[in-house]
PDB file of C-alpha atoms and ligand atoms in Angstrom:
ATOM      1  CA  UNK A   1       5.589 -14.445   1.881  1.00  0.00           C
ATOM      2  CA  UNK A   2       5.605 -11.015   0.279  1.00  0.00           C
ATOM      3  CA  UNK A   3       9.519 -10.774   0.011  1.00  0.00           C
ATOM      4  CA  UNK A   4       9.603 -14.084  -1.711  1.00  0.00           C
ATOM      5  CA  UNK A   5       6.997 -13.675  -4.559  1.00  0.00           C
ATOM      6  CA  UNK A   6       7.376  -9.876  -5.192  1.00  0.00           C
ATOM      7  CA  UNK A   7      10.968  -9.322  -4.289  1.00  0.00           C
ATOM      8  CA  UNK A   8      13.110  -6.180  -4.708  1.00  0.00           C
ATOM      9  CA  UNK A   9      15.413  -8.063  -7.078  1.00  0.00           C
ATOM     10  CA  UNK A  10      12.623  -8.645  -9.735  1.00  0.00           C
ATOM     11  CA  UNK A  11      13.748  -6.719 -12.747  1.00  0.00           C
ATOM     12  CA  UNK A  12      10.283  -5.107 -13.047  1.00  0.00           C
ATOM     13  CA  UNK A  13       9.715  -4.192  -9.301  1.00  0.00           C
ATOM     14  CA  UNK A  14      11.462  -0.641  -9.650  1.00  0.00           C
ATOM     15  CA  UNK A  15       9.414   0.377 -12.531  1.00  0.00           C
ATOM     16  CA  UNK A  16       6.734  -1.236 -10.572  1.00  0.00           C
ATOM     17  CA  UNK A  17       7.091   0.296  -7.236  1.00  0.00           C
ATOM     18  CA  UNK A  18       7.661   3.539  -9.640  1.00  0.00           C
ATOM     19  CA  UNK A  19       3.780   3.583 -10.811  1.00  0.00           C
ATOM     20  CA  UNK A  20       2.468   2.471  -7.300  1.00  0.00           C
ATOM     21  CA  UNK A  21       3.885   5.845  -6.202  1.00  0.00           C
ATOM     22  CA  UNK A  22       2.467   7.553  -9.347  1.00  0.00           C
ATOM     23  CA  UNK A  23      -1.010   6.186  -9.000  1.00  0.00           C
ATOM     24  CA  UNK A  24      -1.416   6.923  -5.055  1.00  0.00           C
ATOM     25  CA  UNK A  25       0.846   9.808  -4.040  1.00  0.00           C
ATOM     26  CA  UNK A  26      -1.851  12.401  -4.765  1.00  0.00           C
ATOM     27  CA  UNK A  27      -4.091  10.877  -2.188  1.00  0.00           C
ATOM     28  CA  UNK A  28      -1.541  10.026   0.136  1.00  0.00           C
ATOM     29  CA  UNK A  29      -0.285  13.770  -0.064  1.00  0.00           C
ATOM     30  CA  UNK A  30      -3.412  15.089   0.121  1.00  0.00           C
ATOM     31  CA  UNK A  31      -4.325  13.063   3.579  1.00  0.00           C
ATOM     32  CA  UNK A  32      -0.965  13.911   4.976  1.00  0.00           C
ATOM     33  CA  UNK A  33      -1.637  17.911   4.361  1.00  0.00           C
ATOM     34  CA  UNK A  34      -5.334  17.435   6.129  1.00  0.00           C
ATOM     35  CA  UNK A  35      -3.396  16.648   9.192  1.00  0.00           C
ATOM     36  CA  UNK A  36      -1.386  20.513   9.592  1.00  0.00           C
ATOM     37  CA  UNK A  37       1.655  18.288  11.343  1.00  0.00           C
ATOM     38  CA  UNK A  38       4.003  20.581  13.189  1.00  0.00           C
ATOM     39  CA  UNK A  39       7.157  21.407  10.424  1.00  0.00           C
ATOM     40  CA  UNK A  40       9.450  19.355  12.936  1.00  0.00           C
ATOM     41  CA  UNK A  41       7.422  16.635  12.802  1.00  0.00           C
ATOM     42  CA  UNK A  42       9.365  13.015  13.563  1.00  0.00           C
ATOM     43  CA  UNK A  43       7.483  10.559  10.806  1.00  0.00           C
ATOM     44  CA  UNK A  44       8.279   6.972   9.919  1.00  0.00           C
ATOM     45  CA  UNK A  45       7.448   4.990   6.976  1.00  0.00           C
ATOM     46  CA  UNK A  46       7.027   1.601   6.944  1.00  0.00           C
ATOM     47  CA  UNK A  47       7.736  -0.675   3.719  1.00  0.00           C
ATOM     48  CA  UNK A  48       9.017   2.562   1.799  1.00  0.00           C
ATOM     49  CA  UNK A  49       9.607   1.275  -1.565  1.00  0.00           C
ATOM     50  CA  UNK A  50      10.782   3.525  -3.588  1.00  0.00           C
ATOM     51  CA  UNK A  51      10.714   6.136  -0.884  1.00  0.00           C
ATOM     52  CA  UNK A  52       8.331   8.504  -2.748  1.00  0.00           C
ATOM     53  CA  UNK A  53       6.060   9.046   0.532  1.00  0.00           C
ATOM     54  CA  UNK A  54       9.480   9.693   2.695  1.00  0.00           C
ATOM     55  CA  UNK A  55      11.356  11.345   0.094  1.00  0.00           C
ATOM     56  CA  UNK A  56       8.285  14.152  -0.410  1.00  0.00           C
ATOM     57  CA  UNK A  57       7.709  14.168   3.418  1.00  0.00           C
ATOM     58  CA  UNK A  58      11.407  15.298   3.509  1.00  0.00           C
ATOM     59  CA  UNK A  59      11.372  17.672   1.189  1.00  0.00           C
ATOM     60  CA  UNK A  60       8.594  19.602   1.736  1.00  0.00           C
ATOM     61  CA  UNK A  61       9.257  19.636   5.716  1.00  0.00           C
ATOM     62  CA  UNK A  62      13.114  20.367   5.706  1.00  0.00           C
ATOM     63  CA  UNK A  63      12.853  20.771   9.826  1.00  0.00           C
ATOM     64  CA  UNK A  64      11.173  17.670  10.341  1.00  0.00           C
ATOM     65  CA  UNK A  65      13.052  14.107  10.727  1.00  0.00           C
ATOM     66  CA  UNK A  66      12.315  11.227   8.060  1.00  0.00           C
ATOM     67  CA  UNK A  67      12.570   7.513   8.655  1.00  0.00           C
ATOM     68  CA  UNK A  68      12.105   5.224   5.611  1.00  0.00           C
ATOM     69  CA  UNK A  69      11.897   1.760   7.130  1.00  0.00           C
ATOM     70  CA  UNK A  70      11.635  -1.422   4.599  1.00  0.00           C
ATOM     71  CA  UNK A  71      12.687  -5.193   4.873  1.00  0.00           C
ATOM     72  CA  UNK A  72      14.962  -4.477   2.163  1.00  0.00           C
ATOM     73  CA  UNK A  73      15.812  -0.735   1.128  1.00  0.00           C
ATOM     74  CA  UNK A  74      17.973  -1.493  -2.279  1.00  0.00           C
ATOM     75  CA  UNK A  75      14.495   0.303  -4.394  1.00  0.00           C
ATOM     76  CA  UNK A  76      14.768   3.270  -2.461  1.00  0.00           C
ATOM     77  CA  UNK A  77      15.424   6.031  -5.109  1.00  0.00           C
ATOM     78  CA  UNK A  78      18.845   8.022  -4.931  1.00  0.00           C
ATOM     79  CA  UNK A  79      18.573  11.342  -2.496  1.00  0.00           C
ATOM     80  CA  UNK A  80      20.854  13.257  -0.627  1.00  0.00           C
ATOM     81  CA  UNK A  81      18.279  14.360   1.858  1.00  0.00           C
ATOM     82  CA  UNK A  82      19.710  15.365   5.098  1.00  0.00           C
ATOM     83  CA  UNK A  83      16.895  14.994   7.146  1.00  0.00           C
ATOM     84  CA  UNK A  84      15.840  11.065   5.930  1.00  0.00           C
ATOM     85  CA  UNK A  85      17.417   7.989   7.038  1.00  0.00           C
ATOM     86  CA  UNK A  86      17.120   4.459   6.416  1.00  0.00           C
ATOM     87  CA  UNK A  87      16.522   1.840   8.740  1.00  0.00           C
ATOM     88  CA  UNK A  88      15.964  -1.596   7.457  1.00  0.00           C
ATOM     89  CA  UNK A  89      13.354  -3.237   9.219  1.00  0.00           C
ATOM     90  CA  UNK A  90      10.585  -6.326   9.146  1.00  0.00           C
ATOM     91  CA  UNK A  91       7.368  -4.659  11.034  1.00  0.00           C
ATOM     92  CA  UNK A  92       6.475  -7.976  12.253  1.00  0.00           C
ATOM     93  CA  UNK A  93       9.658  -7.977  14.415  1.00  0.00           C
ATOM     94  CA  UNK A  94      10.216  -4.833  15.113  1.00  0.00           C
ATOM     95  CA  UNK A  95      10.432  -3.066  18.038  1.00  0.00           C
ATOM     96  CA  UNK A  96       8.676   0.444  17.084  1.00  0.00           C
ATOM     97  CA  UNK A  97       8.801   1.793  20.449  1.00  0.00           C
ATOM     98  CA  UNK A  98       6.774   4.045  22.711  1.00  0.00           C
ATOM     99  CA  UNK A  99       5.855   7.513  21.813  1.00  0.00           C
ATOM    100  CA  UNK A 100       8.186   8.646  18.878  1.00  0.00           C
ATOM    101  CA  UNK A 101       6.038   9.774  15.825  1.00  0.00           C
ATOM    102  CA  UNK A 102       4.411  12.711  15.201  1.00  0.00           C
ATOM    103  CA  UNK A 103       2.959  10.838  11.800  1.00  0.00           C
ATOM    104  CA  UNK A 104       3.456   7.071  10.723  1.00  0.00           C
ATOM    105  CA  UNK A 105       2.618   6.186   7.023  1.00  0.00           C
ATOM    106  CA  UNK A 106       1.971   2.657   5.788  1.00  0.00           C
ATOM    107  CA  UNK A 107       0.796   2.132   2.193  1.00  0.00           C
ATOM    108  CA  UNK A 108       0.230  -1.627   0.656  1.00  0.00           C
ATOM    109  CA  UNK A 109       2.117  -3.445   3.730  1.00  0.00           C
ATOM    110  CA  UNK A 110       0.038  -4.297   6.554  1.00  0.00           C
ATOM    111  CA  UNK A 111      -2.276  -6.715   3.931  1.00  0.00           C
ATOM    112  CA  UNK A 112       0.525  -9.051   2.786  1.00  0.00           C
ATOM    113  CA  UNK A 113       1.256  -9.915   6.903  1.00  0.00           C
ATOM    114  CA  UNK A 114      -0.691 -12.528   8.834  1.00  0.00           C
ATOM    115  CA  UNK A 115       0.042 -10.297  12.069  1.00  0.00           C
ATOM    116  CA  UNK A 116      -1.478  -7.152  10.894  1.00  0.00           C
ATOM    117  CA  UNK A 117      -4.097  -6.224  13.509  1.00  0.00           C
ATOM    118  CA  UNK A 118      -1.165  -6.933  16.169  1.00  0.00           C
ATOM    119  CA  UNK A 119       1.174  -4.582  14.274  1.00  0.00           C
ATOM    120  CA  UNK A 120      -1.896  -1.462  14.062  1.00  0.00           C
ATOM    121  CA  UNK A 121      -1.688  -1.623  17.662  1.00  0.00           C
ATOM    122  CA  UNK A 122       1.893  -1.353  17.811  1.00  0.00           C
ATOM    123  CA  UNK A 123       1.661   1.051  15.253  1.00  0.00           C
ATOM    124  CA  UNK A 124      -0.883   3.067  17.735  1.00  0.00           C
ATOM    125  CA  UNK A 125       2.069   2.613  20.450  1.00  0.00           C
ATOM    126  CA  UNK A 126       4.740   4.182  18.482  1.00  0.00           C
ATOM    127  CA  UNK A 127       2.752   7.745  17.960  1.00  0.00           C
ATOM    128  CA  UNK A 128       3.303  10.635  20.153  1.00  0.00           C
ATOM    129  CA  UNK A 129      -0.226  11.331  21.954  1.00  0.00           C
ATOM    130  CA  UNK A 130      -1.897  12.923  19.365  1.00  0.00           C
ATOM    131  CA  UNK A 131       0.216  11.684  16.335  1.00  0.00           C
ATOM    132  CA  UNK A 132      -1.218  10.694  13.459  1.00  0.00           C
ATOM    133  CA  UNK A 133      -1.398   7.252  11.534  1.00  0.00           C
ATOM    134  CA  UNK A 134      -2.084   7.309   7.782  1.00  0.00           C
ATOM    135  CA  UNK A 135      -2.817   4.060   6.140  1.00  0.00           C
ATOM    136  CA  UNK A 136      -3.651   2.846   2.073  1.00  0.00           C
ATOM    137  CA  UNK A 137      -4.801  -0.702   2.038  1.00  0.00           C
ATOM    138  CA  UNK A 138      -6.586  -2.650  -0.422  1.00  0.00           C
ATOM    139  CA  UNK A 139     -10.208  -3.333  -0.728  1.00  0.00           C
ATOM    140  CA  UNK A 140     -11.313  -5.754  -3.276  1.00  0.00           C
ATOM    141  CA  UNK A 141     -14.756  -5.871  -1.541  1.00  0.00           C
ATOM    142  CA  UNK A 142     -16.683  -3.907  -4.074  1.00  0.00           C
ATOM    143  CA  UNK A 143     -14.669  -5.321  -7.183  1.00  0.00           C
ATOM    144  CA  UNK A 144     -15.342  -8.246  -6.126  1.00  0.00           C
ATOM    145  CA  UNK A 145     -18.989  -8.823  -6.623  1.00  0.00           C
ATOM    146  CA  UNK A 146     -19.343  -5.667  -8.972  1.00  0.00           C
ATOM    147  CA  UNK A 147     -21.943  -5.903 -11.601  1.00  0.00           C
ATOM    148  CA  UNK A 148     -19.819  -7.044 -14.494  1.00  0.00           C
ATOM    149  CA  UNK A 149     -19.657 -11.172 -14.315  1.00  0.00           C
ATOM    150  CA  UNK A 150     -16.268 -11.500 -16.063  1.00  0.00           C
ATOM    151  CA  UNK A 151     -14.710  -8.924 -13.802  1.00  0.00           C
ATOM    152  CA  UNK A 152     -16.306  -9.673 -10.691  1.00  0.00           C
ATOM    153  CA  UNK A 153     -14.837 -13.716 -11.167  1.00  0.00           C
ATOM    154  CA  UNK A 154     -11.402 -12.874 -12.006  1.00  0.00           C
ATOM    155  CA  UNK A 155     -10.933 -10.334  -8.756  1.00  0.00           C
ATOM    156  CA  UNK A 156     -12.566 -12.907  -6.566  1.00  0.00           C
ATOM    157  CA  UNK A 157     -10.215 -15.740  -8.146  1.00  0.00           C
ATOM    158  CA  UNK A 158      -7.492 -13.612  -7.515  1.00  0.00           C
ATOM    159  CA  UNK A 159      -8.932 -12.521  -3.566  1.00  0.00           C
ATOM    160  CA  UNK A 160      -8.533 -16.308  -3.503  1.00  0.00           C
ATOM    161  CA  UNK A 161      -5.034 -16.983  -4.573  1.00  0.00           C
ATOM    162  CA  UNK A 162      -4.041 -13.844  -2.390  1.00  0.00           C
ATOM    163  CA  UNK A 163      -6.178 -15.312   0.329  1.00  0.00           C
ATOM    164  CA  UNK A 164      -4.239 -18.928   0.133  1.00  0.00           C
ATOM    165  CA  UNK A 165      -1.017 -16.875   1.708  1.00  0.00           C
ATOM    166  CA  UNK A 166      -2.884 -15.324   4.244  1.00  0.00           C
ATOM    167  CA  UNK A 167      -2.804 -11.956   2.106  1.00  0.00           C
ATOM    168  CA  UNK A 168      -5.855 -10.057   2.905  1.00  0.00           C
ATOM    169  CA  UNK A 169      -6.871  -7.763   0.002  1.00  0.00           C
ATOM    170  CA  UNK A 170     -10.265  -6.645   1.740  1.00  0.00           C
ATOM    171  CA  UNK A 171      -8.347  -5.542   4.924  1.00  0.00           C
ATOM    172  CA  UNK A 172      -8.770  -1.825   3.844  1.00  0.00           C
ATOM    173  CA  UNK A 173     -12.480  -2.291   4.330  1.00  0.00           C
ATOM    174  CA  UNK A 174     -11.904  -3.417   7.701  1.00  0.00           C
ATOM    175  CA  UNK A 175     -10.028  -0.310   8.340  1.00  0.00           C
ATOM    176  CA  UNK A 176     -11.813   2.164  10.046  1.00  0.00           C
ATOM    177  CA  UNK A 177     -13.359  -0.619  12.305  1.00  0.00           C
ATOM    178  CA  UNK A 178     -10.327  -2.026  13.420  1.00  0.00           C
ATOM    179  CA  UNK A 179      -8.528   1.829  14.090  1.00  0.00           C
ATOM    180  CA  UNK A 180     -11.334   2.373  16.283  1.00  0.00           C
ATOM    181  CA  UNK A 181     -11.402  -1.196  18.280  1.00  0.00           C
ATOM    182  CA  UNK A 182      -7.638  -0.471  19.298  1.00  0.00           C
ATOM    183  CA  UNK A 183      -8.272   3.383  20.323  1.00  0.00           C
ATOM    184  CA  UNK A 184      -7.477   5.511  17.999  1.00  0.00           C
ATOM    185  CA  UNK A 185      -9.134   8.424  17.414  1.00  0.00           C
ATOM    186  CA  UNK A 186     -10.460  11.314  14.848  1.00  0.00           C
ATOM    187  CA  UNK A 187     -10.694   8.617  12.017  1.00  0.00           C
ATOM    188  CA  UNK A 188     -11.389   9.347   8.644  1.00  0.00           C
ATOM    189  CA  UNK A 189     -11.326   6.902   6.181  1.00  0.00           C
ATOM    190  CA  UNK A 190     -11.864   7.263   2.046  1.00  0.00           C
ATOM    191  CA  UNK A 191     -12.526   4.518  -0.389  1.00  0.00           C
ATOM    192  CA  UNK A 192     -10.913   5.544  -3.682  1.00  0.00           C
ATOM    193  CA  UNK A 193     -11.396   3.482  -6.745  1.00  0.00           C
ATOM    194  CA  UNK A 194      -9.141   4.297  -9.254  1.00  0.00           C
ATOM    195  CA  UNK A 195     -10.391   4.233 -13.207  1.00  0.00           C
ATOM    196  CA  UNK A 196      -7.867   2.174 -14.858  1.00  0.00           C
ATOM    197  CA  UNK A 197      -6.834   3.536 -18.469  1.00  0.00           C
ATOM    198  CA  UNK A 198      -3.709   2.498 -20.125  1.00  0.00           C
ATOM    199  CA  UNK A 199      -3.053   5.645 -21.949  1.00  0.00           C
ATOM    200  CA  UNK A 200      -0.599   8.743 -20.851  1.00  0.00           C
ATOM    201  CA  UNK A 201       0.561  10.104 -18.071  1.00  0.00           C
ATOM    202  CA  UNK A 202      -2.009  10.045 -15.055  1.00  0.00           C
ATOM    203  CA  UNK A 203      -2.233   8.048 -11.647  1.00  0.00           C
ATOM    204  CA  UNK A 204      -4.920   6.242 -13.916  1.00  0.00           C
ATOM    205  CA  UNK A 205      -2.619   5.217 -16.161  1.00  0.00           C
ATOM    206  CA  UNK A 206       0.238   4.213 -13.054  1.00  0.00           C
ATOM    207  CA  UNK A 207      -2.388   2.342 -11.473  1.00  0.00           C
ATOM    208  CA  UNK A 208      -3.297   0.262 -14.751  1.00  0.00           C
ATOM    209  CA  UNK A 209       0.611  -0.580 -15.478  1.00  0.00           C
ATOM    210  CA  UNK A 210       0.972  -1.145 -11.646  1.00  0.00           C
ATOM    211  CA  UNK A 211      -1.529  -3.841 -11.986  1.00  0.00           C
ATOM    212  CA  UNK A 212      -0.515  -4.571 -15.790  1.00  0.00           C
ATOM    213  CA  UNK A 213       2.829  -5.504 -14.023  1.00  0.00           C
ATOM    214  CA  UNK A 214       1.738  -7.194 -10.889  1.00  0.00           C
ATOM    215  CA  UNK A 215      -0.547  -9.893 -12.511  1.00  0.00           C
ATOM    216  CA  UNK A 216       2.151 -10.085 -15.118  1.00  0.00           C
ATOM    217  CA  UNK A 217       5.069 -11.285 -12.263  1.00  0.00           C
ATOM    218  CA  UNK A 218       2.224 -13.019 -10.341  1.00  0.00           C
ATOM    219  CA  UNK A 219       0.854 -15.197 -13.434  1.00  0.00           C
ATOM    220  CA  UNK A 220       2.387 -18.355 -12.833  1.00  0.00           C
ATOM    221  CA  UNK A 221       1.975 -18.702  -9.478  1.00  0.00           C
ATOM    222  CA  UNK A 222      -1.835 -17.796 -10.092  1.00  0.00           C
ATOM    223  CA  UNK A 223      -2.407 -20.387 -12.986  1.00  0.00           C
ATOM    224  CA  UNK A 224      -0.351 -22.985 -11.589  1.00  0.00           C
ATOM    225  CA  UNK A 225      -1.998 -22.716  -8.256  1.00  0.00           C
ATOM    226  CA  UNK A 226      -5.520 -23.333 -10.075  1.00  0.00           C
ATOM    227  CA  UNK A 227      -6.581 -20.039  -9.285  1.00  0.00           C
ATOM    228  CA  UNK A 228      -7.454 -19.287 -12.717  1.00  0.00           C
ATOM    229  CA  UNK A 229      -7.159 -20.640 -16.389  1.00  0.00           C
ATOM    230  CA  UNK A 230      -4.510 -18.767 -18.140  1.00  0.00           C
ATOM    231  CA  UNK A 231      -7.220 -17.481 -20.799  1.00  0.00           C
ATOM    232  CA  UNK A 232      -9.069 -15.550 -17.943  1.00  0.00           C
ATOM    233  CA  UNK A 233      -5.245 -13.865 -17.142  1.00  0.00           C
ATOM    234  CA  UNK A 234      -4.993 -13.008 -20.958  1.00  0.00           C
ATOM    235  CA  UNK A 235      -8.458 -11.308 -20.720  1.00  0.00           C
ATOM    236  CA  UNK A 236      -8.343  -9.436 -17.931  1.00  0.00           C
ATOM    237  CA  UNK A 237      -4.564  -8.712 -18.924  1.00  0.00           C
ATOM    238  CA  UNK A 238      -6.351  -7.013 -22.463  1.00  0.00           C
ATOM    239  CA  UNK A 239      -8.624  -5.049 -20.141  1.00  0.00           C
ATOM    240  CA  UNK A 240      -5.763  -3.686 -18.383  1.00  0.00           C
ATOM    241  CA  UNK A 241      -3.616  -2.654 -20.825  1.00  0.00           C
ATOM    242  CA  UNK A 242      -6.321  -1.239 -23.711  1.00  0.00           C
ATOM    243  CA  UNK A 243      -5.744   2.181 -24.455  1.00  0.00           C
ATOM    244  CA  UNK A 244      -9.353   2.223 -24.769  1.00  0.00           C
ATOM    245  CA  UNK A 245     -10.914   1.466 -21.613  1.00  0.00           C
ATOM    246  CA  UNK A 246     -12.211   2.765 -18.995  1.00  0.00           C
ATOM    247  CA  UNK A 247     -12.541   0.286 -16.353  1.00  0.00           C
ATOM    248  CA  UNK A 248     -12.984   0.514 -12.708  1.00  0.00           C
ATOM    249  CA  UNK A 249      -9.635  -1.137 -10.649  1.00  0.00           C
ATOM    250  CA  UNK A 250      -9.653  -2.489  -7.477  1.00  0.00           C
ATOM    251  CA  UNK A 251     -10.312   0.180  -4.390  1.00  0.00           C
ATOM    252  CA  UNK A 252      -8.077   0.930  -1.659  1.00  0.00           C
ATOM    253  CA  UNK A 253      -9.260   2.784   1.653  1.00  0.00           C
ATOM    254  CA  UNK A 254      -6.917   5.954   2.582  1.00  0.00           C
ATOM    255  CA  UNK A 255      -7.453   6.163   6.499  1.00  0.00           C
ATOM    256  CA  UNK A 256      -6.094   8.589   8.827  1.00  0.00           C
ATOM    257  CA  UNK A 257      -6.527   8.349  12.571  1.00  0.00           C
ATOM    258  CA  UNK A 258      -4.443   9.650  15.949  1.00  0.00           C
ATOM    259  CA  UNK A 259      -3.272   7.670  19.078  1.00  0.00           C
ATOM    260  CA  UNK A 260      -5.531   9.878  21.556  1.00  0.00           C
ATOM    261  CA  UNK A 261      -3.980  12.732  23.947  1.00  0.00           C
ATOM    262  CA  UNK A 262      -4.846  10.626  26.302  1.00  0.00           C
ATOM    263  CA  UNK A 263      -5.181   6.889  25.913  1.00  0.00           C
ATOM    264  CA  UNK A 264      -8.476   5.233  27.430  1.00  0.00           C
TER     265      UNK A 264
HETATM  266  C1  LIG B   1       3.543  -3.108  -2.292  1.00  0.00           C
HETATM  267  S1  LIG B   1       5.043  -2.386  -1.777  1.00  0.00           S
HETATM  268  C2  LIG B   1       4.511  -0.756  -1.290  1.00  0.00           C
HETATM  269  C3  LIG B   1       5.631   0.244  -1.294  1.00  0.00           C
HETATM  270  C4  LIG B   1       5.238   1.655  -0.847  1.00  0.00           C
HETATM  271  N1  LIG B   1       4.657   1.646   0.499  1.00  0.00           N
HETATM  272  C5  LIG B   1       4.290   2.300  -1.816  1.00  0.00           C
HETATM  273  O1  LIG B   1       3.077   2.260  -1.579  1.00  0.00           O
HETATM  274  O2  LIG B   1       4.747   2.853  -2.833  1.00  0.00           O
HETATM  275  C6  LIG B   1       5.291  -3.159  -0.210  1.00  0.00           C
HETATM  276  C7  LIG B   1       6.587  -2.758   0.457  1.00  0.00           C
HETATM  277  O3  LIG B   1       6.582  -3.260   1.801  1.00  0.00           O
HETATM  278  C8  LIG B   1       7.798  -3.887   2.085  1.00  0.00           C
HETATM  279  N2  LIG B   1       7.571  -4.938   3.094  1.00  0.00           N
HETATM  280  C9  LIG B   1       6.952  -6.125   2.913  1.00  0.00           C
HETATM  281  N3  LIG B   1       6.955  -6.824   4.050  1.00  0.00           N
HETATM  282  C10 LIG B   1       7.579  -6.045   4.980  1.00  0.00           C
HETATM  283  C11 LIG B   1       7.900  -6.236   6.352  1.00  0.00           C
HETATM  284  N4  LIG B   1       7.582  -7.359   6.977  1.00  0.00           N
HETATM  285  N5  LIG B   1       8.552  -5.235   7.005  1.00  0.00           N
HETATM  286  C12 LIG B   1       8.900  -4.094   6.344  1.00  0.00           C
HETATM  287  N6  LIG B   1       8.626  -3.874   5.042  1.00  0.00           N
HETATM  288  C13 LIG B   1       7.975  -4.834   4.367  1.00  0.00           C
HETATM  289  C14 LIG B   1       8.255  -4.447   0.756  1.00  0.00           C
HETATM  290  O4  LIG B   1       9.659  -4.708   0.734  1.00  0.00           O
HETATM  291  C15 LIG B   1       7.828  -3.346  -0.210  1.00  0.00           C
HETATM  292  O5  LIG B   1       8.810  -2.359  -0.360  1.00  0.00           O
END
């Protein structure tokens, strides 16, 4: 399970958690602001994190109402906000009630749990008619079976070893397919594959030391699994982290959708 192989008490998952933010606010802000949401909008945010998404939603709507739910809310960074509270919470359990949210964000969750399709259409439940759902999940798809051999082996070995605990780091591609299957509407979905260079100060560079630091906590369980030999780790590890190179990452798909005025 998620909470047992990447758990908040790692002593790299702040710093890590820290460049996830860095590497995909900019989308994630810039899908929110498509949506015009009314300034006292009611939003929840499932498997906050750090709390970047809730903490900016907060500040830059002071009239609207922020809930930053997680499974375990010790990485969510210090604030004073008045208008964000935080509810711990497992989404598979959950009871996210009828008809709440104007807007529901979930970023890098909804891959790492078995039940996700059951939990989009809970998700879909919670919204106000008309509220909106934004959603970042992986797609290792195009990685995958991308035109360089070396890369293109050590992403699928690693789809594998994600795959093995019914992680699902292609469900982003499903994405728009699913949103419409359980009704909701106005969907746009973008597939955006960061360019992964280890060198100053860019949601390029987050994303590289995001991943620099995943496959770093991760290694053991991928080698000793048989997932991969430990030299293929140390090469892809090189790629990662050289200052030098400019290599395409994994994609993730940045959807937004709403529950319909009117459900069907
Ligand atoms: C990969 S992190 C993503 C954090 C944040 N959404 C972001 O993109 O910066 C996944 C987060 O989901 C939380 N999480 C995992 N399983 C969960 C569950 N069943 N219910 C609620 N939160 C969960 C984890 O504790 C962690 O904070």
């Amino acid at each position: 399970m998620y909470e047992d192989l990447l758990p908040h008490t790692l002593p790299s998952e702040t710093k890590r958690l820290d460049q996830m933010g860095r590497a995909h606010d900019p989308d994630t802000q810039a899908a929110i602001r498509r949506l015009n949401l009314p300034s006292a909008s009611t939003c929840l945010d499932i498997g906050t994190g750090r709390g970047s998404v809730a903490i900016w939603l907060a500040q830059t709507m002071p009239d609207a109402k922020i809930v930053a739910g997680d499974l375990d809310l010790s990485s969510v960074r210090q604030n004073d906000l008045p208008n964000l509270k935080l509810a711990k919470m497992d989404v598979r359990t959950e009871d996210l009630g009828e008809g709440l949210y104007d807007l529901v964000h979930c970023r890098a969750v909804l891959c790492f749990l078995p039940t996700r399709t059951e939990i989009l259409d809970r998700i879909r439940r919670a919204l106000k008619p008309g509220g909106a759902f934004v959603v970042t999940e992986m797609d290792f798809g195009p990685i995958a079976s991308g035109p360089s051999r070396f890369w293109a082996s050590f992403w699928t070995a690693y789809l594998e070893n994600a795959a093995a605990q019914d992680w699902d780091f292609e469900f982003g591609g499903q994405l728009p397919r699913l949103l419409a299957g359980l009704g909701f509407a106005e969907i746009d979905a973008r597939y955006v594959q960061p360019i992964l260079n280890h060198a100053g100060d860019t949601p390029g560079a987050a994303e590289a030391e995001t991943w620099s630091l995943t496959l770093a906590t991760l290694a053991s369980k991928l080698i000793d699994n048989g997932h991969m030999p430990e030299s293929m780790l140390r090469e892809a590890l090189e790629i990662i982290r050289n200052p030098n190179a400019w290599t395409a990452g994994p994609g993730f798909m940045v959807a937004t959708a709403r529950r319909p005025t009117q459900d069907a």
